[in-house]
Structure formats: C-alpha cells, structure tokens
C-alpha cells in the first residue's frame, strides 16, 4: 500500500523511471516466501525520496541505501562508496528516503574510502540518523575485496551502535563464506544482529543452508537457473554471455567437470548449453 502523501510522487516516478530505463518493470517481485529489500544508489537526495516512495508501492519490505559500492562508474557520479567522502550529502539522501516511505530504511557501507580508521567518524554520522539496519562491509573502498575483512573492529563498532543507536540492527559483511561460518561468528560476536554472505554464493550456491549439495542437485539447479536466465533474455534482451562466468559454481569436483565447463564456454545460447548438459547425462 502506498502512503497517501506519496501517491503523486509515485505516479511521477513511475513515469520517469519507465521512460528512462524501464527500471520499474525490472523491479517486479516474483511470488516468494522471503521479504525482499530493494537496494538503491545515487547522489541526488530528491531521487532517493522519489525512489523510496515508489518502492513502497511495489511491495518491497524495505529500502537499503548503497553507500559502499566501489564501481568506478558509480563512484565517478558521487554515488556508492563515494558517499563516504560527502557525509552531509549521505545524511541528506538518507533523510529524504526515510521521510518519503513507511518502509524501514537501512544502509550498507564500508569502513572508509582509503583509510580503515575513517570508520570512527563515518559510522557515527550514519548511526546518528538511526537507520533500521547498518551493514558494514569490513573493508575500505581502496581495499576492494583484496584483503581480509577487519573482524578485529567488530567490538568497537558494536559499542558505537549500542551507544548511539541501540535500535539499529548491526550486520557485518566480508569473508562470511557460508551459514556454518556465520553461526560460528554469532557465537564469537553475540551482539552482531546479522551476517551477510557475498562471494560465498559463487563457491557454493547452497551457502545459505547447511545442505551439502550433490553433483546431480547442482546440475538441476543450473538447469533451473538457465530457465530463469532465458526469461531475462526474452523479456529484456540481456546478453547470454555473462551467465557463462558462473558455470564453474555448479560444475566442479567431479571427473570430467573441466571438460564440460570448457564445452559450455564455447556456447552462444541457452539452448546450446542445455543440449551439452543433457548429452553429458549427470
Ligand atoms: C559481482 C558482485 C556484485 C555485487 N553487487 C552488490 C550490490 O549490488 N550491492 C551490494 O550491496 N553489494 C554488492 N556486492 C558486494 C557484496 O555484497 C559484498 O559486500 C562483498 O562481496 C564482500 O563480501 P564477501 O567478502 O563475503 O564477498 C557485489 C559483489 C560482487 C562480487
């Protein structure tokens, strides 16, 4: 249900987003049993307001602001992790989003832009705004994902959260590879509220569970993901090529896996990939 005061804004946003990138169509939510939080980035406070309002009408459970993305093109515009360098603007974007939606508004960010100790000023600045949740990728933008996550800073950040905004859920991210690791971390750091898995999913698509998938299950999952990706190709005209980077997630650790992957890398369509998978009869 869209908030009354946002109805007009929503209408305008719908029109402009649709006109520009067909973005709203791509934000369609499939029936699912899990609440979905939409993540947005940018640097224009008015756009954060419009977007937060629009998302409420689309059935999302929350809005997350991305102040941590290290992508050069995003940072060039002042968005993502570049927000760390403009804290007043970041606060303004957060306030605008929060004022225009009834949904919980959260933030995902990094420790700093180039120095780890920037977190001592940056995180309090965000916590003062009382976000519903604060996810901290425990690295700087400069570190990208090339160094180990700074788990040693967790107690200090927990203390900050407890003092400034105890109601904010504190979620950590960086090097949490799977559920078992997250459970172990939750014993070591009981005051952390959540653990976000990133690249772990590229190693084990079942990383959110404790299930150890068999080769057959991974192949079935690959077939399902091919079907879903084909729908994206048909609907939005996206290229087939990017999905090839992910074949290694499903096809590994069995005799012939390397050969099968090599054959799939030579394909140019979903149907070609399906035929090769069927032929290998795993
Ligand atoms: C291909 C790729 C795409 C990503 N896209 C997003 C994104 O859209 N939003 C986001 O908050 N983080 C994104 N991330 C960052 C991850 O969420 C996570 O912060 C990062 O990988 C560190 O966690 P890890 O060490 O567990 O991988 C992306 C990471 C990768 C590798």
mmCIF file of C-alpha atoms and ligand atoms in Angstrom:
data_model
loop_
_atom_site.group_PDB
_atom_site.id
_atom_site.type_symbol
_atom_site.label_atom_id
_atom_site.label_comp_id
_atom_site.label_asym_id
_atom_site.label_seq_id
_atom_site.Cartn_x
_atom_site.Cartn_y
_atom_site.Cartn_z
ATOM 1 C CA UNK A 1 0.000 0.000 0.000
ATOM 2 C CA UNK A 2 1.417 3.325 -0.980
ATOM 3 C CA UNK A 3 1.406 6.144 1.548
ATOM 4 C CA UNK A 4 -1.143 8.796 0.614
ATOM 5 C CA UNK A 5 1.313 11.682 0.670
ATOM 6 C CA UNK A 6 3.473 9.782 -1.790
ATOM 7 C CA UNK A 7 0.824 8.969 -4.350
ATOM 8 C CA UNK A 8 1.619 11.814 -6.732
ATOM 9 C CA UNK A 9 5.334 11.381 -6.332
ATOM 10 C CA UNK A 10 4.898 7.696 -7.082
ATOM 11 C CA UNK A 11 2.985 8.446 -10.253
ATOM 12 C CA UNK A 12 5.695 10.824 -11.449
ATOM 13 C CA UNK A 13 8.470 8.468 -10.515
ATOM 14 C CA UNK A 14 6.765 5.605 -12.238
ATOM 15 C CA UNK A 15 6.536 7.625 -15.420
ATOM 16 C CA UNK A 16 10.113 8.894 -15.313
ATOM 17 C CA UNK A 17 11.690 5.571 -14.363
ATOM 18 C CA UNK A 18 9.702 3.779 -17.002
ATOM 19 C CA UNK A 19 10.666 6.319 -19.592
ATOM 20 C CA UNK A 20 14.344 6.259 -18.755
ATOM 21 C CA UNK A 21 15.401 2.674 -18.229
ATOM 22 C CA UNK A 22 12.276 0.620 -17.804
ATOM 23 C CA UNK A 23 13.695 0.234 -14.300
ATOM 24 C CA UNK A 24 10.366 -0.276 -12.594
ATOM 25 C CA UNK A 25 9.482 -3.216 -14.759
ATOM 26 C CA UNK A 26 12.715 -4.882 -13.707
ATOM 27 C CA UNK A 27 11.843 -4.332 -10.053
ATOM 28 C CA UNK A 28 8.892 -6.706 -10.346
ATOM 29 C CA UNK A 29 8.783 -9.082 -7.368
ATOM 30 C CA UNK A 30 8.203 -12.756 -8.044
ATOM 31 C CA UNK A 31 5.977 -14.647 -5.571
ATOM 32 C CA UNK A 32 8.309 -15.698 -2.796
ATOM 33 C CA UNK A 33 8.176 -16.570 0.857
ATOM 34 C CA UNK A 34 11.041 -14.239 1.668
ATOM 35 C CA UNK A 35 10.650 -10.494 2.177
ATOM 36 C CA UNK A 36 12.693 -8.616 -0.409
ATOM 37 C CA UNK A 37 14.566 -5.406 0.297
ATOM 38 C CA UNK A 38 15.307 -3.141 -2.658
ATOM 39 C CA UNK A 39 18.708 -1.514 -2.709
ATOM 40 C CA UNK A 40 19.194 1.875 -4.346
ATOM 41 C CA UNK A 41 22.153 4.125 -5.022
ATOM 42 C CA UNK A 42 22.659 7.632 -6.359
ATOM 43 C CA UNK A 43 23.662 11.017 -5.051
ATOM 44 C CA UNK A 44 20.631 13.197 -5.582
ATOM 45 C CA UNK A 45 18.557 13.468 -2.381
ATOM 46 C CA UNK A 46 15.368 14.145 -4.383
ATOM 47 C CA UNK A 47 15.797 10.906 -6.302
ATOM 48 C CA UNK A 48 16.178 8.991 -3.039
ATOM 49 C CA UNK A 49 12.853 10.448 -1.914
ATOM 50 C CA UNK A 50 11.090 9.536 -5.159
ATOM 51 C CA UNK A 51 12.552 6.076 -5.271
ATOM 52 C CA UNK A 52 11.810 5.230 -1.636
ATOM 53 C CA UNK A 53 8.216 6.300 -2.177
ATOM 54 C CA UNK A 54 7.883 4.268 -5.359
ATOM 55 C CA UNK A 55 9.346 1.142 -3.782
ATOM 56 C CA UNK A 56 6.746 1.184 -1.046
ATOM 57 C CA UNK A 57 4.068 0.847 -3.691
ATOM 58 C CA UNK A 58 5.813 -2.095 -5.312
ATOM 59 C CA UNK A 59 5.638 -4.489 -2.376
ATOM 60 C CA UNK A 60 9.188 -4.342 -1.065
ATOM 61 C CA UNK A 61 9.793 -4.966 2.628
ATOM 62 C CA UNK A 62 12.463 -2.299 2.994
ATOM 63 C CA UNK A 63 14.796 0.106 1.263
ATOM 64 C CA UNK A 64 18.556 -0.200 1.562
ATOM 65 C CA UNK A 65 20.869 2.639 0.529
ATOM 66 C CA UNK A 66 24.107 1.538 -1.073
ATOM 67 C CA UNK A 67 26.911 3.738 0.270
ATOM 68 C CA UNK A 68 29.573 1.083 -0.306
ATOM 69 C CA UNK A 69 29.723 0.176 -3.991
ATOM 70 C CA UNK A 70 33.320 0.516 -5.293
ATOM 71 C CA UNK A 71 32.444 0.517 -9.009
ATOM 72 C CA UNK A 72 34.408 3.275 -10.766
ATOM 73 C CA UNK A 73 31.461 4.421 -12.862
ATOM 74 C CA UNK A 74 29.222 4.627 -9.797
ATOM 75 C CA UNK A 75 31.864 6.457 -7.741
ATOM 76 C CA UNK A 76 32.535 8.933 -10.573
ATOM 77 C CA UNK A 77 28.970 10.163 -10.191
ATOM 78 C CA UNK A 78 29.448 10.589 -6.429
ATOM 79 C CA UNK A 79 27.357 7.512 -5.578
ATOM 80 C CA UNK A 80 28.108 4.235 -3.766
ATOM 81 C CA UNK A 81 31.265 4.314 -1.642
ATOM 82 C CA UNK A 82 31.981 7.897 -2.797
ATOM 83 C CA UNK A 83 29.269 8.924 -0.324
ATOM 84 C CA UNK A 84 31.849 8.252 2.421
ATOM 85 C CA UNK A 85 33.638 11.383 1.205
ATOM 86 C CA UNK A 86 30.465 13.507 1.362
ATOM 87 C CA UNK A 87 28.839 12.579 4.684
ATOM 88 C CA UNK A 88 26.469 15.560 4.692
ATOM 89 C CA UNK A 89 25.106 14.545 1.324
ATOM 90 C CA UNK A 90 24.782 10.945 2.522
ATOM 91 C CA UNK A 91 22.757 12.101 5.521
ATOM 92 C CA UNK A 92 20.567 14.224 3.297
ATOM 93 C CA UNK A 93 19.885 11.270 0.964
ATOM 94 C CA UNK A 94 19.037 9.065 3.951
ATOM 95 C CA UNK A 95 16.676 11.648 5.478
ATOM 96 C CA UNK A 96 14.909 12.181 2.163
ATOM 97 C CA UNK A 97 14.390 8.459 1.691
ATOM 98 C CA UNK A 98 13.165 7.976 5.245
ATOM 99 C CA UNK A 99 10.732 10.902 5.092
ATOM 100 C CA UNK A 100 9.054 9.542 1.966
ATOM 101 C CA UNK A 101 8.354 5.964 2.910
ATOM 102 C CA UNK A 102 6.887 3.974 5.746
ATOM 103 C CA UNK A 103 9.267 1.136 4.954
ATOM 104 C CA UNK A 104 12.329 0.571 7.128
ATOM 105 C CA UNK A 105 15.347 2.302 5.576
ATOM 106 C CA UNK A 106 18.775 0.745 6.063
ATOM 107 C CA UNK A 107 22.311 1.463 4.877
ATOM 108 C CA UNK A 108 25.122 -0.686 3.535
ATOM 109 C CA UNK A 109 28.596 0.800 3.573
ATOM 110 C CA UNK A 110 32.315 0.206 4.075
ATOM 111 C CA UNK A 111 34.743 1.225 6.824
ATOM 112 C CA UNK A 112 36.085 4.138 4.844
ATOM 113 C CA UNK A 113 37.239 5.330 1.447
ATOM 114 C CA UNK A 114 41.010 4.878 1.756
ATOM 115 C CA UNK A 115 41.822 4.513 5.469
ATOM 116 C CA UNK A 116 40.386 1.938 7.842
ATOM 117 C CA UNK A 117 40.158 4.387 10.749
ATOM 118 C CA UNK A 118 37.723 6.606 8.824
ATOM 119 C CA UNK A 119 35.005 4.387 10.334
ATOM 120 C CA UNK A 120 35.383 6.240 13.646
ATOM 121 C CA UNK A 121 33.797 9.343 12.106
ATOM 122 C CA UNK A 122 31.790 7.884 9.241
ATOM 123 C CA UNK A 123 29.773 5.232 11.093
ATOM 124 C CA UNK A 124 28.651 7.543 13.959
ATOM 125 C CA UNK A 125 27.488 10.006 11.326
ATOM 126 C CA UNK A 126 25.206 7.296 9.903
ATOM 127 C CA UNK A 127 24.162 5.887 13.286
ATOM 128 C CA UNK A 128 23.027 9.374 14.356
ATOM 129 C CA UNK A 129 20.309 9.012 11.699
ATOM 130 C CA UNK A 130 19.041 5.794 13.334
ATOM 131 C CA UNK A 131 18.816 3.566 10.257
ATOM 132 C CA UNK A 132 16.781 0.373 10.679
ATOM 133 C CA UNK A 133 19.941 -1.595 9.940
ATOM 134 C CA UNK A 134 23.551 -0.788 9.202
ATOM 135 C CA UNK A 135 25.519 -3.325 7.202
ATOM 136 C CA UNK A 136 29.256 -2.752 7.315
ATOM 137 C CA UNK A 137 31.468 -4.409 4.738
ATOM 138 C CA UNK A 138 34.553 -4.593 6.932
ATOM 139 C CA UNK A 139 36.958 -3.205 4.324
ATOM 140 C CA UNK A 140 37.642 0.211 2.788
ATOM 141 C CA UNK A 141 36.770 1.058 -0.791
ATOM 142 C CA UNK A 142 40.524 1.150 -1.556
ATOM 143 C CA UNK A 143 40.929 -2.374 -0.206
ATOM 144 C CA UNK A 144 38.147 -3.597 -2.529
ATOM 145 C CA UNK A 145 37.925 -7.307 -1.550
ATOM 146 C CA UNK A 146 41.678 -7.900 -1.751
ATOM 147 C CA UNK A 147 42.488 -8.059 1.973
ATOM 148 C CA UNK A 148 40.903 -9.988 4.821
ATOM 149 C CA UNK A 149 37.844 -8.386 6.392
ATOM 150 C CA UNK A 150 38.705 -6.457 9.575
ATOM 151 C CA UNK A 151 36.853 -8.654 12.064
ATOM 152 C CA UNK A 152 39.009 -7.188 14.844
ATOM 153 C CA UNK A 153 36.973 -3.945 14.631
ATOM 154 C CA UNK A 154 33.633 -5.606 15.352
ATOM 155 C CA UNK A 155 33.657 -4.976 19.145
ATOM 156 C CA UNK A 156 34.370 -1.271 18.636
ATOM 157 C CA UNK A 157 31.559 -0.895 16.104
ATOM 158 C CA UNK A 158 29.147 -2.806 18.347
ATOM 159 C CA UNK A 159 29.982 -0.358 21.149
ATOM 160 C CA UNK A 160 29.305 2.620 18.844
ATOM 161 C CA UNK A 161 25.979 1.128 17.786
ATOM 162 C CA UNK A 162 24.983 0.422 21.418
ATOM 163 C CA UNK A 163 25.809 3.970 22.475
ATOM 164 C CA UNK A 164 24.388 5.926 19.528
ATOM 165 C CA UNK A 165 21.514 3.874 18.114
ATOM 166 C CA UNK A 166 20.827 0.656 20.036
ATOM 167 C CA UNK A 167 17.721 0.001 17.909
ATOM 168 C CA UNK A 168 19.766 -0.210 14.686
ATOM 169 C CA UNK A 169 20.475 -3.790 13.612
ATOM 170 C CA UNK A 170 24.183 -4.223 13.017
ATOM 171 C CA UNK A 171 25.027 -6.594 10.171
ATOM 172 C CA UNK A 172 28.559 -7.498 9.229
ATOM 173 C CA UNK A 173 29.813 -8.416 5.785
ATOM 174 C CA UNK A 174 33.124 -9.568 4.321
ATOM 175 C CA UNK A 175 34.590 -13.082 4.186
ATOM 176 C CA UNK A 176 31.461 -14.726 5.627
ATOM 177 C CA UNK A 177 31.539 -17.702 3.317
ATOM 178 C CA UNK A 178 28.528 -19.722 4.450
ATOM 179 C CA UNK A 179 25.900 -20.363 7.108
ATOM 180 C CA UNK A 180 28.153 -22.541 9.259
ATOM 181 C CA UNK A 181 30.769 -19.783 9.366
ATOM 182 C CA UNK A 182 28.105 -17.190 10.216
ATOM 183 C CA UNK A 183 26.838 -19.364 13.083
ATOM 184 C CA UNK A 184 30.351 -19.638 14.457
ATOM 185 C CA UNK A 185 30.767 -15.843 14.173
ATOM 186 C CA UNK A 186 27.477 -15.316 16.007
ATOM 187 C CA UNK A 187 28.948 -17.248 18.947
ATOM 188 C CA UNK A 188 32.085 -15.110 18.902
ATOM 189 C CA UNK A 189 30.153 -11.842 18.458
ATOM 190 C CA UNK A 190 26.719 -12.330 20.065
ATOM 191 C CA UNK A 191 25.812 -8.624 19.786
ATOM 192 C CA UNK A 192 26.034 -8.648 15.994
ATOM 193 C CA UNK A 193 22.495 -8.994 14.608
ATOM 194 C CA UNK A 194 23.176 -10.361 11.157
ATOM 195 C CA UNK A 195 25.780 -11.823 8.827
ATOM 196 C CA UNK A 196 25.736 -11.070 5.115
ATOM 197 C CA UNK A 197 27.218 -13.529 2.654
ATOM 198 C CA UNK A 198 28.756 -12.103 -0.533
ATOM 199 C CA UNK A 199 31.042 -14.092 -2.803
ATOM 200 C CA UNK A 200 30.369 -17.276 -0.836
ATOM 201 C CA UNK A 201 27.439 -17.876 -3.164
ATOM 202 C CA UNK A 202 29.859 -18.121 -6.088
ATOM 203 C CA UNK A 203 31.559 -21.056 -4.394
ATOM 204 C CA UNK A 204 28.503 -22.800 -3.046
ATOM 205 C CA UNK A 205 25.000 -21.813 -4.150
ATOM 206 C CA UNK A 206 23.681 -23.653 -1.079
ATOM 207 C CA UNK A 207 25.799 -21.494 1.261
ATOM 208 C CA UNK A 208 22.695 -20.120 2.999
ATOM 209 C CA UNK A 209 21.823 -23.614 4.217
ATOM 210 C CA UNK A 210 23.716 -26.463 5.828
ATOM 211 C CA UNK A 211 22.880 -28.747 2.942
ATOM 212 C CA UNK A 212 25.801 -30.344 1.121
ATOM 213 C CA UNK A 213 24.640 -30.478 -2.463
ATOM 214 C CA UNK A 214 25.392 -33.455 -4.683
ATOM 215 C CA UNK A 215 26.654 -33.048 -8.250
ATOM 216 C CA UNK A 216 23.178 -34.040 -9.511
ATOM 217 C CA UNK A 217 21.495 -31.361 -7.393
ATOM 218 C CA UNK A 218 23.926 -28.731 -8.632
ATOM 219 C CA UNK A 219 23.191 -29.719 -12.234
ATOM 220 C CA UNK A 220 19.442 -29.486 -11.582
ATOM 221 C CA UNK A 221 19.988 -26.047 -10.064
ATOM 222 C CA UNK A 222 21.999 -24.991 -13.103
ATOM 223 C CA UNK A 223 19.144 -26.097 -15.382
ATOM 224 C CA UNK A 224 16.670 -24.092 -13.306
ATOM 225 C CA UNK A 225 18.911 -21.017 -13.431
ATOM 226 C CA UNK A 226 19.273 -21.408 -17.197
ATOM 227 C CA UNK A 227 15.466 -21.409 -17.499
ATOM 228 C CA UNK A 228 15.212 -18.281 -15.357
ATOM 229 C CA UNK A 229 18.002 -16.535 -17.239
ATOM 230 C CA UNK A 230 16.323 -17.360 -20.548
ATOM 231 C CA UNK A 231 13.263 -15.448 -19.330
ATOM 232 C CA UNK A 232 15.506 -12.410 -18.710
ATOM 233 C CA UNK A 233 16.901 -12.723 -22.234
ATOM 234 C CA UNK A 234 13.408 -12.973 -23.737
ATOM 235 C CA UNK A 235 11.960 -10.157 -21.651
ATOM 236 C CA UNK A 236 14.780 -7.623 -21.502
ATOM 237 C CA UNK A 237 17.088 -8.656 -24.321
ATOM 238 C CA UNK A 238 20.063 -9.164 -21.984
ATOM 239 C CA UNK A 239 23.104 -10.920 -23.413
ATOM 240 C CA UNK A 240 23.699 -14.676 -22.973
ATOM 241 C CA UNK A 241 27.452 -14.203 -22.357
ATOM 242 C CA UNK A 242 27.559 -13.069 -18.659
ATOM 243 C CA UNK A 243 25.992 -16.274 -17.340
ATOM 244 C CA UNK A 244 28.990 -18.223 -18.680
ATOM 245 C CA UNK A 245 31.162 -16.763 -15.883
ATOM 246 C CA UNK A 246 29.027 -18.637 -13.389
ATOM 247 C CA UNK A 247 29.115 -22.186 -14.801
ATOM 248 C CA UNK A 248 32.062 -23.041 -12.555
ATOM 249 C CA UNK A 249 29.802 -22.608 -9.497
ATOM 250 C CA UNK A 250 27.754 -25.644 -10.480
ATOM 251 C CA UNK A 251 30.245 -27.726 -12.411
ATOM 252 C CA UNK A 252 33.239 -28.708 -10.358
ATOM 253 C CA UNK A 253 34.713 -31.512 -8.277
ATOM 254 C CA UNK A 254 33.717 -34.452 -10.442
ATOM 255 C CA UNK A 255 35.570 -36.353 -13.170
ATOM 256 C CA UNK A 256 35.077 -34.549 -16.482
ATOM 257 C CA UNK A 257 33.999 -31.252 -14.886
ATOM 258 C CA UNK A 258 36.793 -29.230 -16.515
ATOM 259 C CA UNK A 259 35.975 -30.644 -19.985
ATOM 260 C CA UNK A 260 32.281 -29.950 -19.541
ATOM 261 C CA UNK A 261 32.981 -26.378 -18.445
ATOM 262 C CA UNK A 262 35.257 -25.841 -21.457
ATOM 263 C CA UNK A 263 32.498 -27.038 -23.809
ATOM 264 C CA UNK A 264 29.974 -24.727 -22.156
ATOM 265 C CA UNK A 265 32.335 -21.758 -22.501
ATOM 266 C CA UNK A 266 32.154 -22.281 -26.274
ATOM 267 C CA UNK A 267 28.366 -21.963 -26.392
ATOM 268 C CA UNK A 268 26.430 -18.964 -27.668
ATOM 269 C CA UNK A 269 22.907 -19.601 -26.432
ATOM 270 C CA UNK A 270 20.944 -21.149 -23.577
ATOM 271 C CA UNK A 271 19.694 -23.906 -25.878
ATOM 272 C CA UNK A 272 23.244 -24.849 -26.887
ATOM 273 C CA UNK A 273 24.195 -25.023 -23.191
ATOM 274 C CA UNK A 274 21.134 -27.144 -22.383
ATOM 275 C CA UNK A 275 21.980 -29.615 -25.166
ATOM 276 C CA UNK A 276 25.522 -30.075 -23.869
ATOM 277 C CA UNK A 277 24.306 -30.603 -20.303
ATOM 278 C CA UNK A 278 21.730 -33.166 -21.461
ATOM 279 C CA UNK A 279 24.352 -35.015 -23.507
ATOM 280 C CA UNK A 280 26.689 -35.427 -20.530
ATOM 281 C CA UNK A 281 23.912 -37.186 -18.536
ATOM 282 C CA UNK A 282 24.939 -36.361 -14.996
HETATM 283 C C1 LIG B 1 29.638 -9.497 -8.675
HETATM 284 C C2 LIG B 1 29.338 -8.741 -7.389
HETATM 285 C C3 LIG B 1 28.222 -7.902 -7.344
HETATM 286 C C4 LIG B 1 27.906 -7.199 -6.179
HETATM 287 N N1 LIG B 1 26.800 -6.383 -6.148
HETATM 288 C C5 LIG B 1 26.467 -5.764 -4.995
HETATM 289 C C6 LIG B 1 25.296 -4.963 -4.903
HETATM 290 O O1 LIG B 1 24.556 -4.767 -5.874
HETATM 291 N N2 LIG B 1 25.004 -4.411 -3.711
HETATM 292 C C7 LIG B 1 25.787 -4.588 -2.605
HETATM 293 O O2 LIG B 1 25.469 -4.070 -1.539
HETATM 294 N N3 LIG B 1 26.912 -5.314 -2.662
HETATM 295 C C8 LIG B 1 27.252 -5.901 -3.823
HETATM 296 N N4 LIG B 1 28.409 -6.661 -3.875
HETATM 297 C C9 LIG B 1 29.294 -6.727 -2.697
HETATM 298 C C10 LIG B 1 28.934 -7.877 -1.774
HETATM 299 O O3 LIG B 1 27.617 -7.731 -1.295
HETATM 300 C C11 LIG B 1 29.860 -7.898 -0.560
HETATM 301 O O4 LIG B 1 29.776 -6.657 0.104
HETATM 302 C C12 LIG B 1 31.309 -8.148 -0.922
HETATM 303 O O5 LIG B 1 31.451 -9.157 -1.903
HETATM 304 C C13 LIG B 1 32.117 -8.509 0.342
HETATM 305 O O6 LIG B 1 31.647 -9.699 0.923
HETATM 306 P P1 LIG B 1 32.444 -11.104 0.721
HETATM 307 O O7 LIG B 1 33.852 -10.888 1.210
HETATM 308 O O8 LIG B 1 31.661 -12.084 1.548
HETATM 309 O O9 LIG B 1 32.381 -11.385 -0.736
HETATM 310 C C14 LIG B 1 28.731 -7.353 -5.032
HETATM 311 C C15 LIG B 1 29.855 -8.207 -5.081
HETATM 312 C C16 LIG B 1 30.155 -8.893 -6.246
HETATM 313 C C17 LIG B 1 31.368 -9.785 -6.259
#
